[in-house]
Amino acid sequence: RRRVLQAAVDIATPEQIIEHLTECAQNRRGCSVVGISAPYVTAMARDARLREDFLKADVLIPDGKGFVWGARMLNVPCGERLAIPDLCEKMLETGAARGWKVFIYGATEELNAIACSNVAARFPGLAAIKGQHGYDQGLEEEDALIEQLRTEQFNLLIVARPSPDKERFLARCCEAAGVVGLAAGGYADVLAGKTHRAPRIVQAAGMEWLYRVIQEPRRLWKRIGVANVRFAASVMWSHLRMRPQRPWWSSLVVQASVILMLICAAYLTGS
């Protein structure tokens, strides 16, 4: 595990991560998985408790292209981006082949039911697929769920609740329940068909965050767009303070970060 600004990331390839999680789920060894992206790094710099909640995870994976670029710019040998939705899909495929039990925790009661139904239809090899909505969840409700996951011997848990609720829940749930838990944010909405991921070409270009902002500009612009600008600025500042191995302006990451900051600044000025 290596530090990146106020965050951290575990150094492993996507294949190594999936292999490790598959072994844990198959043998019902608890393991919590949290994705690190640029907006979360920015938030951690301002919120020490949020940072603590994230760093309690057993596995921290690079969930955003921007984070991967920033980590490598700071000489952290970060693996390729492994988006949480992609990891969920891969684990569901593996679970269907091995007859796992899967639980989806989050979203509204209606969307959760649709998500479970869609997963059952797409992955008929799963031994069981159950779910529970993620609203008004106190310690009593969470403890009851942990006991259910343990006694019914679930293998995989997808937690589609907001941060830091999902990270705090996973930190005390996974080992106690013997389950691999993925912090998946709004993934239940994707499974239910309410929202959609960006096209592959947009994901490959590292612009999935912009696709999400365009879908929900009022809610996500400040949370994601502005946070990405702050992350780029922090990375550039930290990079400039490092001992230079080559002219800093020759880095493609620096050039891309400057372009991104200019685009966001123009958007803010125009609005």
XYZ file of N, CA and C in Angstrom:
813
model
N 0.855 -1.197 0.000
C 0.000 0.000 0.000
C 0.885 1.239 0.000
N 0.594 2.172 -0.930
C 1.387 3.393 -1.054
C 0.498 4.621 -0.908
N 1.066 5.640 -0.317
C 0.325 6.877 -0.101
C 0.291 7.724 -1.362
N -0.868 8.335 -1.621
C -1.036 9.284 -2.720
C -1.752 10.497 -2.155
N -1.001 11.593 -1.939
C -1.523 12.772 -1.248
C -2.093 12.328 0.101
N -3.382 12.595 0.371
C -3.976 12.203 1.644
C -4.650 10.830 1.570
N -4.548 10.182 0.440
C -5.169 8.871 0.255
C -4.080 7.802 0.155
N -4.473 6.633 -0.322
C -3.528 5.534 -0.515
C -4.121 4.580 -1.537
N -3.295 3.676 -2.039
C -3.753 2.670 -3.003
C -2.898 1.427 -2.841
N -3.514 0.272 -3.043
C -2.769 -0.981 -2.993
C -2.192 -1.284 -4.371
N -0.939 -1.646 -4.392
C -0.230 -1.865 -5.644
C -0.465 -3.287 -6.124
N -1.301 -3.432 -7.139
C -1.607 -4.742 -7.705
C -2.263 -4.535 -9.065
N -2.178 -5.543 -9.907
C -2.852 -5.478 -11.202
C -4.328 -5.834 -11.011
N -5.198 -5.443 -11.942
C -6.597 -5.852 -11.845
C -6.760 -7.361 -11.740
N -5.940 -8.106 -12.471
C -6.026 -9.564 -12.433
C -5.680 -10.100 -11.042
N -4.676 -9.521 -10.411
C -4.294 -9.960 -9.065
C -5.396 -9.648 -8.057
N -6.009 -8.481 -8.202
C -7.092 -8.099 -7.289
C -8.271 -9.048 -7.427
N -8.673 -9.323 -8.665
C -9.816 -10.209 -8.903
C -9.522 -11.618 -8.399
N -8.310 -12.092 -8.621
C -7.938 -13.426 -8.146
C -8.011 -13.499 -6.626
N -7.514 -12.471 -5.954
C -7.534 -12.439 -4.492
C -8.964 -12.406 -3.960
N -9.806 -11.565 -4.541
C -11.188 -11.446 -4.078
C -11.980 -12.719 -4.369
N -11.699 -13.354 -5.480
C -12.370 -14.615 -5.804
C -12.046 -15.678 -4.763
N -10.793 -15.765 -4.391
C -10.388 -16.737 -3.370
C -11.055 -16.432 -2.035
N -11.104 -15.145 -1.666
C -11.734 -14.758 -0.397
C -13.224 -15.101 -0.409
N -13.918 -14.769 -1.494
C -15.363 -15.018 -1.577
C -15.657 -16.516 -1.570
N -14.854 -17.275 -2.288
C -15.083 -18.715 -2.376
C -14.934 -19.374 -1.005
N -13.959 -18.901 -0.235
C -13.676 -19.491 1.076
C -14.343 -18.716 2.215
N -15.164 -17.718 1.851
C -15.904 -16.897 2.812
C -14.979 -16.276 3.848
N -13.911 -15.679 3.343
C -13.017 -14.875 4.169
C -13.372 -13.412 3.955
N -13.666 -12.711 5.019
C -14.096 -11.327 4.908
C -13.045 -10.428 4.264
N -13.494 -9.552 3.371
C -12.587 -8.612 2.708
C -13.394 -7.419 2.210
N -13.034 -6.225 2.645
C -13.728 -5.011 2.207
C -12.929 -4.321 1.114
N -13.633 -3.854 0.083
C -12.990 -3.251 -1.087
C -13.571 -1.860 -1.318
N -12.700 -0.870 -1.409
C -13.110 0.515 -1.620
C -12.324 1.086 -2.787
N -13.002 1.817 -3.655
C -12.346 2.455 -4.791
C -11.915 3.871 -4.462
N -10.726 4.245 -4.933
C -10.189 5.586 -4.712
C -10.208 6.348 -6.031
N -10.822 7.525 -6.011
C -10.851 8.385 -7.195
C -10.466 9.805 -6.787
N -10.249 10.663 -7.771
C -9.793 12.022 -7.499
C -10.726 12.795 -6.559
N -12.053 12.778 -6.753
C -12.924 13.513 -5.828
C -12.807 13.047 -4.381
N -12.629 11.747 -4.187
C -12.489 11.239 -2.825
C -11.166 11.695 -2.203
N -10.102 11.743 -2.985
C -8.818 12.225 -2.464
C -8.965 13.676 -2.021
N -9.652 14.481 -2.820
C -9.880 15.879 -2.466
C -10.681 15.980 -1.178
N -11.713 15.153 -1.045
C -12.542 15.179 0.163
C -11.750 14.743 1.389
N -10.860 13.753 1.214
C -10.071 13.261 2.344
C -9.135 14.328 2.894
N -8.662 15.217 2.022
C -7.769 16.270 2.459
C -8.470 17.245 3.409
N -9.801 17.298 3.340
C -10.586 18.225 4.158
C -11.310 17.535 5.297
N -11.338 16.201 5.290
C -12.127 15.456 6.269
C -11.310 14.273 6.783
N -10.722 14.443 7.968
C -9.845 13.413 8.524
C -10.607 12.126 8.827
N -11.857 12.250 9.257
C -12.615 11.032 9.582
C -12.943 10.256 8.315
N -13.272 10.959 7.228
C -13.526 10.274 5.965
C -12.285 9.522 5.518
N -11.137 10.171 5.658
C -9.881 9.518 5.293
C -9.674 8.252 6.115
N -9.948 8.319 7.403
C -9.807 7.150 8.272
C -10.750 6.032 7.845
N -11.981 6.393 7.493
C -12.956 5.384 7.064
C -12.489 4.664 5.811
N -11.930 5.414 4.865
C -11.471 4.809 3.617
C -10.254 3.914 3.856
N -9.329 4.377 4.669
C -8.086 3.632 4.852
C -8.261 2.367 5.676
N -9.437 2.171 6.284
C -9.715 0.927 7.003
C -9.986 -0.235 6.053
N -10.243 0.060 4.786
C -10.575 -0.994 3.821
C -9.422 -1.983 3.684
N -9.782 -3.237 3.464
C -8.748 -4.259 3.263
C -8.050 -4.093 1.922
N -8.804 -3.644 0.913
C -8.232 -3.446 -0.428
C -8.680 -2.082 -0.948
N -7.719 -1.278 -1.358
C -7.993 0.027 -1.968
C -7.593 -0.048 -3.436
N -8.557 0.152 -4.327
C -8.265 0.011 -5.752
C -8.379 1.358 -6.459
N -7.624 1.558 -7.546
C -7.703 2.811 -8.319
C -8.967 2.827 -9.168
N -9.949 3.640 -8.776
C -11.272 3.622 -9.395
C -11.436 4.699 -10.468
N -10.427 5.535 -10.674
C -10.565 6.601 -11.663
C -9.294 6.801 -12.468
N -9.458 7.147 -13.737
C -8.298 7.415 -14.590
C -7.469 8.576 -14.050
N -8.179 9.620 -13.587
C -7.469 10.783 -13.054
C -6.600 10.418 -11.868
N -7.116 9.546 -11.007
C -6.323 9.115 -9.855
C -5.096 8.335 -10.305
N -5.256 7.460 -11.297
C -4.120 6.682 -11.800
C -3.048 7.608 -12.358
N -3.467 8.598 -13.164
C -2.501 9.561 -13.710
C -1.782 10.309 -12.588
N -2.558 10.763 -11.601
C -1.963 11.509 -10.503
C -0.989 10.675 -9.705
N -1.351 9.421 -9.422
C -0.469 8.540 -8.665
C 0.849 8.323 -9.403
N 0.754 8.049 -10.695
C 1.977 7.807 -11.469
C 2.817 9.068 -11.594
N 2.164 10.212 -11.625
C 2.894 11.475 -11.681
C 3.697 11.695 -10.400
N 3.205 11.121 -9.298
C 3.890 11.224 -8.010
C 4.768 10.000 -7.745
N 5.072 9.263 -8.820
C 5.988 8.120 -8.766
C 5.461 6.957 -7.924
N 4.146 6.828 -7.855
C 3.539 5.662 -7.215
C 3.152 4.693 -8.331
N 3.709 3.473 -8.338
C 3.474 2.525 -9.438
C 2.074 1.917 -9.387
N 1.092 2.782 -9.557
C -0.305 2.360 -9.468
C -0.667 1.456 -10.642
N -1.462 0.423 -10.375
C -1.910 -0.452 -11.444
C -2.922 0.238 -12.339
N -3.409 -0.475 -13.345
C -4.415 0.085 -14.235
C -5.714 0.344 -13.482
N -6.480 1.281 -13.989
C -7.763 1.585 -13.379
C -8.653 0.337 -13.354
N -9.278 0.122 -12.211
C -10.258 -0.955 -12.073
C -11.515 -0.319 -11.488
N -12.413 0.103 -12.365
C -13.625 0.766 -11.915
C -14.478 -0.192 -11.093
N -15.065 0.323 -10.020
C -15.898 -0.507 -9.155
C -17.018 -1.205 -9.934
N -17.738 -0.533 -10.849
C -18.761 -1.261 -11.614
C -18.192 -2.418 -12.424
N -17.011 -2.220 -13.002
C -16.376 -3.310 -13.752
C -16.004 -4.462 -12.828
N -15.513 -4.123 -11.634
C -15.172 -5.162 -10.663
C -16.425 -5.924 -10.232
N -17.519 -5.191 -10.004
C -18.780 -5.851 -9.633
C -19.221 -6.834 -10.716
N -19.155 -6.397 -11.962
C -19.555 -7.263 -13.073
C -18.694 -8.525 -13.128
N -17.401 -8.348 -12.959
C -16.498 -9.494 -13.012
C -16.773 -10.459 -11.865
N -17.034 -9.925 -10.678
C -17.302 -10.781 -9.536
C -18.650 -11.486 -9.673
N -19.623 -10.814 -10.273
C -20.917 -11.459 -10.516
C -20.776 -12.601 -11.528
N -19.976 -12.371 -12.559
C -19.729 -13.435 -13.536
C -19.050 -14.636 -12.865
N -18.046 -14.341 -12.042
C -17.338 -15.414 -11.345
C -18.274 -16.132 -10.380
N -19.098 -15.351 -9.681
C -20.037 -15.935 -8.737
C -21.058 -16.837 -9.407
N -21.509 -16.435 -10.592
C -22.469 -17.265 -11.328
C -21.848 -18.594 -11.739
N -20.566 -18.562 -12.074
C -19.877 -19.793 -12.472
C -19.619 -20.717 -11.281
N -19.609 -20.130 -10.079
C -19.265 -20.917 -8.894
C -20.445 -21.124 -7.945
N -21.609 -20.611 -8.306
C -22.782 -20.818 -7.473
C -22.772 -20.041 -6.170
N -22.325 -18.789 -6.216
C -22.265 -17.955 -5.021
C -23.644 -17.411 -4.649
N -23.708 -16.922 -3.414
C -24.851 -16.153 -2.944
C -24.458 -14.678 -2.912
N -25.313 -13.824 -3.471
C -24.999 -12.397 -3.617
C -26.085 -11.558 -2.943
N -25.661 -10.505 -2.267
C -26.594 -9.588 -1.605
C -26.321 -8.160 -2.081
N -27.387 -7.440 -2.445
C -27.285 -6.037 -2.865
C -27.926 -5.164 -1.792
N -27.148 -4.236 -1.264
C -27.586 -3.408 -0.138
C -27.528 -1.942 -0.545
N -28.717 -1.346 -0.744
C -28.740 0.071 -1.081
C -29.860 0.426 -2.042
N -29.974 1.727 -2.346
C -31.007 2.295 -3.216
C -32.371 2.225 -2.523
N -33.406 2.617 -3.240
C -34.759 2.533 -2.686
C -35.229 1.093 -2.721
N -36.296 0.830 -2.009
C -36.824 -0.535 -1.981
C -37.223 -1.001 -3.375
N -37.832 -0.098 -4.149
C -38.274 -0.452 -5.501
C -37.081 -0.728 -6.412
N -36.110 0.170 -6.412
C -34.946 -0.004 -7.284
C -34.116 -1.209 -6.861
N -34.034 -1.447 -5.574
C -33.282 -2.601 -5.095
C -33.911 -3.897 -5.606
N -35.247 -3.961 -5.562
C -35.942 -5.164 -6.039
C -35.718 -5.366 -7.532
N -35.746 -4.266 -8.303
C -35.510 -4.363 -9.746
C -34.081 -4.810 -10.020
N -33.134 -4.244 -9.274
C -31.727 -4.607 -9.447
C -31.518 -6.095 -9.179
N -32.102 -6.600 -8.112
C -31.966 -8.025 -7.775
C -32.572 -8.898 -8.864
N -33.738 -8.487 -9.366
C -34.396 -9.249 -10.424
C -33.548 -9.271 -11.690
N -32.970 -8.129 -12.048
C -32.133 -8.048 -13.247
C -30.868 -8.895 -13.108
N -30.260 -8.859 -11.923
C -29.050 -9.659 -11.693
C -29.376 -11.148 -11.770
N -30.506 -11.546 -11.180
C -30.905 -12.956 -11.234
C -31.118 -13.418 -12.666
N -31.673 -12.524 -13.509
C -31.913 -12.883 -14.914
C -30.611 -12.946 -15.705
N -29.695 -12.044 -15.411
C -28.438 -11.989 -16.156
C -27.452 -13.063 -15.722
N -27.525 -13.455 -14.445
C -26.553 -14.420 -13.907
C -27.309 -15.587 -13.258
N -27.904 -16.453 -14.065
C -28.739 -17.538 -13.527
C -27.961 -18.563 -12.713
N -26.649 -18.546 -12.807
C -25.858 -19.514 -12.047
C -25.721 -19.176 -10.573
N -26.126 -17.977 -10.161
C -26.035 -17.605 -8.756
C -26.976 -18.475 -7.922
N -26.484 -18.932 -6.777
C -27.308 -19.778 -5.909
C -28.422 -18.979 -5.257
N -28.172 -17.692 -4.991
C -29.190 -16.830 -4.377
C -28.828 -15.381 -4.644
N -29.851 -14.558 -4.796
C -29.652 -13.117 -4.933
C -30.732 -12.428 -4.106
N -30.320 -11.737 -3.077
C -31.247 -11.022 -2.201
C -30.799 -9.581 -2.061
N -31.678 -8.754 -1.487
C -31.342 -7.353 -1.336
C -32.107 -6.682 -0.225
N -31.672 -5.451 0.068
C -32.325 -4.622 1.089
C -32.068 -3.168 0.734
N -33.084 -2.320 0.910
C -32.902 -0.900 0.601
C -31.905 -0.279 1.576
N -31.396 0.896 1.229
C -30.339 1.494 2.041
C -30.729 2.740 2.797
N -32.023 2.982 2.983
C -32.476 4.209 3.647
C -32.822 3.958 5.115
N -32.550 4.996 5.937
C -32.866 4.942 7.377
C -32.279 3.698 8.029
N -31.000 3.497 7.786
C -30.327 2.310 8.307
C -29.501 2.679 9.545
N -30.013 2.287 10.716
C -29.270 2.491 11.949
C -28.451 1.264 12.300
N -27.808 1.291 13.461
C -26.973 0.170 13.879
C -27.789 -1.109 14.029
N -29.027 -0.976 14.473
C -29.860 -2.165 14.658
C -30.128 -2.861 13.321
N -30.465 -2.060 12.300
C -30.716 -2.637 10.974
C -29.432 -3.228 10.383
N -28.328 -2.531 10.577
C -27.061 -3.018 10.040
C -26.621 -4.310 10.729
N -26.775 -4.371 12.042
C -26.384 -5.585 12.771
C -27.236 -6.780 12.339
N -28.520 -6.531 12.104
C -29.402 -7.619 11.658
C -28.961 -8.130 10.284
N -28.535 -7.212 9.415
C -28.073 -7.618 8.091
C -26.774 -8.410 8.188
N -25.855 -7.963 9.032
C -24.593 -8.690 9.210
C -24.865 -10.119 9.665
N -25.806 -10.276 10.587
C -26.151 -11.611 11.074
C -26.771 -12.453 9.957
N -27.609 -11.832 9.128
C -28.211 -12.554 8.003
C -27.144 -13.013 7.017
N -26.219 -12.128 6.690
C -25.141 -12.481 5.764
C -24.299 -13.630 6.312
N -24.088 -13.630 7.624
C -23.270 -14.681 8.248
C -23.999 -16.020 8.284
N -25.236 -15.999 8.759
C -25.961 -17.266 8.943
C -26.366 -17.895 7.617
N -26.692 -17.048 6.612
C -27.091 -17.576 5.311
C -25.906 -17.792 4.379
N -24.710 -17.467 4.867
C -23.446 -17.750 4.173
C -23.381 -17.145 2.771
N -23.569 -15.829 2.718
C -23.402 -15.118 1.460
C -21.914 -14.980 1.153
N -21.618 -14.954 -0.135
C -20.225 -14.824 -0.580
C -19.858 -13.397 -0.961
N -20.799 -12.699 -1.602
C -20.506 -11.382 -2.171
C -21.574 -10.371 -1.746
N -21.125 -9.200 -1.302
C -22.011 -8.124 -0.876
C -21.685 -6.871 -1.671
N -22.686 -6.312 -2.333
C -22.533 -5.044 -3.064
C -23.268 -3.966 -2.274
N -22.521 -3.002 -1.750
C -23.102 -1.951 -0.911
C -23.233 -0.673 -1.738
N -24.467 -0.366 -2.107
C -24.739 0.806 -2.950
C -25.355 1.920 -2.113
N -24.614 2.336 -1.100
C -25.025 3.441 -0.240
C -24.024 4.580 -0.398
N -24.374 5.785 0.031
C -23.444 6.910 -0.120
C -22.259 6.808 0.831
N -21.233 7.582 0.544
C -20.081 7.676 1.452
C -20.402 8.718 2.534
N -19.917 8.520 3.749
C -19.043 7.432 4.206
C -19.806 6.236 4.780
N -21.131 6.200 4.588
C -21.926 5.115 5.184
C -21.448 3.742 4.727
N -21.211 3.611 3.423
C -20.843 2.283 2.910
C -19.473 1.848 3.410
N -18.524 2.773 3.507
C -17.182 2.415 3.980
C -17.213 2.025 5.461
N -17.980 2.764 6.262
C -18.069 2.449 7.689
C -18.754 1.101 7.910
N -19.787 0.834 7.105
C -20.480 -0.446 7.250
C -19.572 -1.603 6.864
N -18.873 -1.470 5.757
C -17.995 -2.553 5.312
C -16.883 -2.834 6.312
N -16.396 -1.791 6.964
C -15.287 -1.956 7.899
C -15.654 -2.874 9.053
N -16.925 -2.893 9.456
C -17.311 -3.752 10.568
C -18.119 -4.964 10.137
N -18.489 -5.016 8.853
C -19.344 -6.105 8.384
C -18.567 -7.291 7.830
N -17.597 -7.032 6.972
C -17.024 -8.091 6.135
C -16.400 -9.228 6.930
N -15.549 -8.882 7.874
C -14.904 -9.941 8.654
C -15.929 -10.687 9.495
N -16.872 -9.962 10.101
C -17.875 -10.597 10.964
C -18.789 -11.530 10.180
N -19.107 -11.143 8.933
C -20.046 -11.933 8.123
C -19.348 -12.935 7.209
N -18.029 -12.813 7.068
C -17.313 -13.709 6.172
C -17.672 -13.488 4.720
N -17.737 -12.218 4.308
C -18.194 -11.878 2.968
C -17.232 -10.890 2.319
N -17.125 -10.952 0.999
C -16.389 -9.929 0.251
C -17.361 -8.792 -0.037
N -17.039 -7.611 0.460
C -17.918 -6.465 0.306
C -17.330 -5.400 -0.595
N -18.111 -4.951 -1.576
C -17.669 -3.935 -2.526
C -18.427 -2.633 -2.284
N -17.703 -1.543 -2.071
C -18.316 -0.223 -1.911
C -18.662 0.299 -3.297
N -19.946 0.219 -3.658
C -20.333 0.437 -5.055
C -21.218 1.652 -5.292
N -21.360 2.543 -4.330
C -22.077 3.791 -4.563
C -23.429 3.612 -5.218
N -23.618 4.242 -6.378
C -24.902 4.182 -7.073
C -25.036 3.014 -8.038
N -24.275 1.953 -7.829
C -24.295 0.839 -8.784
C -25.638 0.133 -8.833
N -26.396 0.157 -7.738
C -27.723 -0.464 -7.758
C -28.626 0.236 -8.760
N -28.468 1.554 -8.908
C -29.247 2.303 -9.898
C -28.900 1.854 -11.313
N -27.622 1.539 -11.526
C -27.191 1.037 -12.835
C -27.784 -0.349 -13.085
N -27.722 -1.213 -12.082
C -28.278 -2.557 -12.221
C -29.779 -2.519 -12.473
N -30.446 -1.518 -11.896
C -31.895 -1.397 -12.065
C -32.266 -0.707 -13.369
N -31.279 -0.137 -14.072
C -31.552 0.540 -15.331
C -31.961 1.988 -15.187
N -31.864 2.547 -13.972
C -32.238 3.946 -13.771
C -31.194 4.882 -14.364
N -29.935 4.562 -14.185
C -28.839 5.341 -14.757
C -27.978 4.428 -15.612
N -27.123 5.033 -16.429
C -26.289 4.261 -17.347
C -24.841 4.751 -17.274
N -23.929 3.836 -17.477
C -22.520 4.194 -17.517
C -22.175 4.839 -18.857
N -21.054 5.510 -18.874
C -20.596 6.152 -20.101
C -20.217 5.101 -21.137
N -20.286 5.445 -22.433
C -19.807 4.518 -23.468
C -18.342 4.159 -23.241
N -17.958 2.992 -23.738
C -16.593 2.499 -23.516
C -15.530 3.482 -23.990
N -15.785 4.147 -25.103
C -14.788 5.072 -25.633
C -14.589 6.259 -24.688
N -15.672 6.687 -24.023
C -15.580 7.777 -23.053
C -14.822 7.308 -21.813
N -15.096 6.068 -21.382
C -14.374 5.512 -20.237
C -12.882 5.408 -20.536
N -12.559 4.940 -21.732
C -11.156 4.764 -22.108
C -10.415 6.090 -22.139
N -11.129 7.165 -22.464
C -10.512 8.492 -22.515
C -10.399 9.126 -21.136
N -10.923 8.455 -20.119
C -10.858 8.998 -18.766
C -11.865 10.093 -18.506
N -12.931 10.154 -19.301
C -13.919 11.221 -19.185
C -15.260 10.735 -18.656
N -15.282 9.583 -17.988
C -16.549 9.091 -17.452
C -17.115 10.055 -16.423
N -16.221 10.719 -15.677
C -16.679 11.684 -14.681
C -17.455 12.831 -15.341
N -16.989 13.278 -16.517
C -17.666 14.359 -17.219
C -19.019 13.892 -17.745
N -19.089 12.643 -18.189
C -20.355 12.060 -18.649
C -21.377 12.061 -17.516
N -20.933 11.719 -16.316
C -21.832 11.716 -15.160
C -22.275 13.131 -14.803
N -21.349 14.076 -14.884
C -21.687 15.469 -14.567
C -22.725 16.002 -15.541
N -22.577 15.664 -16.826
C -23.536 16.121 -17.834
C -24.922 15.543 -17.558
N -24.970 14.300 -17.050
C -26.253 13.682 -16.732
C -26.937 14.365 -15.554
N -26.142 14.757 -14.550
C -26.703 15.394 -13.350
C -25.841 16.598 -12.970
N -25.873 17.680 -13.765
C -24.948 18.803 -13.546
C -25.117 19.508 -12.207
N -26.346 19.751 -11.790
C -26.536 20.493 -10.547
C -26.029 19.726 -9.329
N -26.222 18.424 -9.334
C -25.830 17.626 -8.180
C -24.339 17.281 -8.182
N -23.770 17.066 -9.369
C -22.430 16.493 -9.438
C -21.324 17.456 -9.840
N -21.684 18.646 -10.373
C -20.622 19.519 -10.862
C -19.627 19.872 -9.772
N -20.132 20.338 -8.630
C -19.222 20.720 -7.561
C -18.548 19.505 -6.951
N -19.318 18.429 -6.787
C -18.790 17.248 -6.118
C -17.715 16.553 -6.930
N -17.870 16.542 -8.253
C -16.913 15.821 -9.096
C -16.046 16.775 -9.913
N -16.680 17.691 -10.655
C -15.920 18.569 -11.539
C -14.926 19.439 -10.802
N -15.391 20.176 -9.798
C -14.503 21.053 -9.034
C -13.474 20.240 -8.262
N -13.908 19.095 -7.719
C -12.977 18.238 -6.968
C -11.848 17.737 -7.862
N -12.147 17.428 -9.130
C -11.102 16.988 -10.057
C -10.085 18.088 -10.312
N -10.557 19.316 -10.407
C -9.645 20.450 -10.610
C -8.725 20.596 -9.402
N -9.293 20.507 -8.214
C -8.478 20.618 -7.002
C -7.464 19.480 -6.906
N -7.887 18.285 -7.290
C -6.962 17.152 -7.277
C -5.811 17.381 -8.245
N -6.128 17.830 -9.459
C -5.079 18.094 -10.455
C -4.105 19.146 -9.950
N -4.625 20.191 -9.300
C -3.765 21.243 -8.770
C -2.861 20.702 -7.660
N -3.414 19.856 -6.783
C -2.619 19.276 -5.694
C -1.518 18.368 -6.231
N -1.864 17.576 -7.246
C -0.866 16.681 -7.841
C 0.248 17.485 -8.505
N -0.133 18.521 -9.249
C 0.874 19.337 -9.924
C 1.797 20.015 -8.913
N 1.222 20.522 -7.834
C 2.034 21.189 -6.815
C 3.000 20.196 -6.162
N 2.499 19.016 -5.814
C 3.360 17.999 -5.209
C 4.422 17.526 -6.189
N 4.053 17.424 -7.460
C 4.997 17.001 -8.494
C 6.118 18.020 -8.647
N 5.780 19.294 -8.624
C 6.784 20.347 -8.788
C 7.747 20.398 -7.614
N 7.291 19.953 -6.449
C 8.148 19.971 -5.266
C 9.076 18.767 -5.216
N 8.850 17.784 -6.074
C 9.722 16.622 -6.139
C 10.986 16.964 -6.902
N 12.034 16.147 -6.677
C 13.281 16.334 -7.421
C 13.016 16.013 -8.896
N 13.185 16.977 -9.795
C 12.829 16.732 -11.197
C 13.806 15.788 -11.891
N 13.259 14.832 -12.625
C 14.069 13.937 -13.445
C 14.077 14.390 -14.900
N 13.119 15.229 -15.253
C 13.051 15.822 -16.583
C 12.214 17.087 -16.453
N 12.240 17.995 -17.430
C 11.455 19.229 -17.325
C 9.989 18.912 -17.046
N 9.418 19.552 -16.010
C 8.061 19.216 -15.585
C 7.043 19.469 -16.675
N 7.305 20.487 -17.535
C 6.309 20.810 -18.554
C 6.260 19.788 -19.691
N 7.261 18.889 -19.731
C 7.268 17.877 -20.788
C 6.350 16.702 -20.472
N 5.856 16.634 -19.237
C 4.986 15.531 -18.847
C 3.611 15.672 -19.499
N 3.149 14.603 -20.135
C 1.814 14.611 -20.731
C 0.744 14.767 -19.670
N 1.013 14.248 -18.474
C 0.041 14.373 -17.391
C -0.125 15.831 -16.999
N 1.006 16.569 -16.915
C 0.927 18.001 -16.595
C 0.138 18.730 -17.660
N 0.428 18.444 -18.920
C -0.264 19.120 -20.009
C -1.756 18.807 -19.995
N -2.101 17.534 -19.766
C -3.516 17.146 -19.713
C -4.213 17.802 -18.531
N -3.505 17.896 -17.394
C -4.096 18.511 -16.208
C -4.370 19.992 -16.437
N -3.439 20.669 -17.106
C -3.633 22.085 -17.401
C -4.841 22.290 -18.309
N -4.951 21.450 -19.330
C -6.093 21.553 -20.246
C -7.401 21.329 -19.498
N -7.432 20.314 -18.633
C -8.633 20.019 -17.858
C -9.005 21.187 -16.958
N -8.009 21.789 -16.309
C -8.271 22.924 -15.428
C -8.805 24.124 -16.205
N -8.279 24.342 -17.394
C -8.746 25.457 -18.212
C -10.192 25.244 -18.656
N -10.523 23.994 -19.046
C -11.898 23.685 -19.453
C -12.867 23.926 -18.306
N -12.504 23.429 -17.118
C -13.382 23.596 -15.956
C -13.503 25.049 -15.547
N -12.372 25.798 -15.637
C -12.413 27.220 -15.287
C -13.323 27.990 -16.253
N -13.260 27.623 -17.539
C -14.104 28.279 -18.528
C -15.567 27.984 -18.265
N -15.869 26.749 -17.858
C -17.251 26.368 -17.557
C -17.775 27.177 -16.371
N -16.936 27.278 -15.313
C -17.348 28.016 -14.120
C -17.558 29.487 -14.425
N -16.674 30.058 -15.241
C -16.802 31.470 -15.599
C -18.065 31.723 -16.413
N -18.353 30.775 -17.333
C -19.527 30.923 -18.183
C -20.832 30.780 -17.428
N -20.808 29.953 -16.353
C -22.049 29.731 -15.592
C -22.225 30.794 -14.520
